[in-house]
Each structure stands twice: as structure tokens, then as C-alpha cells.
Tab-separated table of C-alpha atoms in Angstrom:
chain	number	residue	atom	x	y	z
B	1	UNK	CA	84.806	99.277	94.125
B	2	UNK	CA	84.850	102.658	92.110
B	3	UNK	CA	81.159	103.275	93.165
B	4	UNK	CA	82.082	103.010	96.708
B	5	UNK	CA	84.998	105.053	96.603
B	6	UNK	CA	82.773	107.759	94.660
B	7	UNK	CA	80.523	107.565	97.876
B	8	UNK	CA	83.323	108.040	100.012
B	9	UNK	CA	84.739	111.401	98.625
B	10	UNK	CA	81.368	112.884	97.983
B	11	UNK	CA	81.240	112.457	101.473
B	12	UNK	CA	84.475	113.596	102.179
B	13	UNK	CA	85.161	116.045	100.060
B	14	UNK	CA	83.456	119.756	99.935
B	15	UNK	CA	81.046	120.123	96.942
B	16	UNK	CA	84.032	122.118	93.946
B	17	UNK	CA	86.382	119.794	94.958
B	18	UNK	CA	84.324	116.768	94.655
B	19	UNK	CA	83.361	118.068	91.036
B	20	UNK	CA	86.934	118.457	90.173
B	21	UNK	CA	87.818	115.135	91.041
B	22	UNK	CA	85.384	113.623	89.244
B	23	UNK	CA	86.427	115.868	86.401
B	24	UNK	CA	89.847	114.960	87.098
B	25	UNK	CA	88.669	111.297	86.583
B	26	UNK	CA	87.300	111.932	83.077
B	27	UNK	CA	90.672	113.483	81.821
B	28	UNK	CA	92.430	110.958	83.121
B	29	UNK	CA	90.048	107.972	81.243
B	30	UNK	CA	90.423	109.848	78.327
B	31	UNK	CA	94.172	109.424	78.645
B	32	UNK	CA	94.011	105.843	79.490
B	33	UNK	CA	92.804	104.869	76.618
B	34	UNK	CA	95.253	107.077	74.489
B	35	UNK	CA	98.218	105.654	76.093
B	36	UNK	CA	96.765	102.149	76.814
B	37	UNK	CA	96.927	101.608	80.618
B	38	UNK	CA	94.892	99.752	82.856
B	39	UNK	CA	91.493	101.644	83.252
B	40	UNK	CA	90.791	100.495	86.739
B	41	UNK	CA	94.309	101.782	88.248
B	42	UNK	CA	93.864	104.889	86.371
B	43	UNK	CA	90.163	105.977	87.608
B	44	UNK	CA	91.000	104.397	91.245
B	45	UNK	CA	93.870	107.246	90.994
B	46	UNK	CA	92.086	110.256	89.963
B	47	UNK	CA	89.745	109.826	92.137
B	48	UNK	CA	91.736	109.671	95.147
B	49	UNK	CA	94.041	112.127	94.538
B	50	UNK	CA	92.659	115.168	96.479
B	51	UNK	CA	91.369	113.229	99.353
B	52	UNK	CA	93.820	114.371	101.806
B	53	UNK	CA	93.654	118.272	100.631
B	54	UNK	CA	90.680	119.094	103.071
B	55	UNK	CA	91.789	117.596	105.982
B	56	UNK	CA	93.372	119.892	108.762
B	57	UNK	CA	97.392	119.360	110.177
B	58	UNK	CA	95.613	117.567	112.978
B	59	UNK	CA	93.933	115.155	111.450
B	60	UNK	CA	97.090	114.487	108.856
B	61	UNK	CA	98.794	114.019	112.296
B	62	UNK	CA	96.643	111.493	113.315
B	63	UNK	CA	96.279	110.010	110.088
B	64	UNK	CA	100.466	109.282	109.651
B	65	UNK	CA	100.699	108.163	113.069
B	66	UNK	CA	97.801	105.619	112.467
B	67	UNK	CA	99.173	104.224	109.725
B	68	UNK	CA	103.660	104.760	110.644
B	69	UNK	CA	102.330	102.598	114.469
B	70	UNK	CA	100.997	99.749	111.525
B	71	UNK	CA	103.902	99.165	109.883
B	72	UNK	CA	106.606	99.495	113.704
């Protein structure tokens, strides 16, 4: 599962944020195991937490109405 969603966002994501995030992954490993909390969640988090920052006001449009037309 992380491997795919590593595919995903390197395709998604322009090249400095893609390094970030992956940056932002290591950090957040490294805190993981200082403050004992589930690895998986943890990695599965970091790595998805910019995947929404390159996307225009349309597509975040389109996106919430996607998902809010789910859950009518």
C-alpha cells in the first residue's frame, strides 16, 4: 500500500514538493518511533498530506462535490 501511494504522488505532485513529502515522511518515522505510534498510520499520513496543495479551485470544486453527492 505505501509503495502505491508513493507512485501516486510522484505522479501527482510537482518534483520539490514530491521531495518534501517524502522528507516529510522521514521526520515523521523518526517521530513514530520516539513517541511509539503505529508506523503504518504515521507514514500513510505524511505522505498524503500535501496532495491537495497543487490542485487548482476547480478541481477542489469538483473534488468536494464528488465526494459531499457520496455521502447525500
Amino acid at each position: 500500500m505505501i509503495n502505491d501511494i508513493v507512485c501516486f504522488i510522484e505522479k501527482k505532485l510537482n518534483k520539490d514538493r514530491f521531495i518534501h513529502s517524502m522528507n516529510v515522511v522521514k521526520a515523521a518515522k523518526e517521530l513514530a518511533n520516539i513517541y511509539k505510534v503505529p508506523l503504518h498510520k504515521v507514514e500513510i499520513a505524511a505522505l498524503l498530506h500535501d496532495n491537495a496543495k497543487d490542485l487548482t479551485k476547480y478541481e477542489i470544486d469538483q473534488y468536494i462535490k464528488k465526494i459531499f453527492y457520496r455521502f447525500k
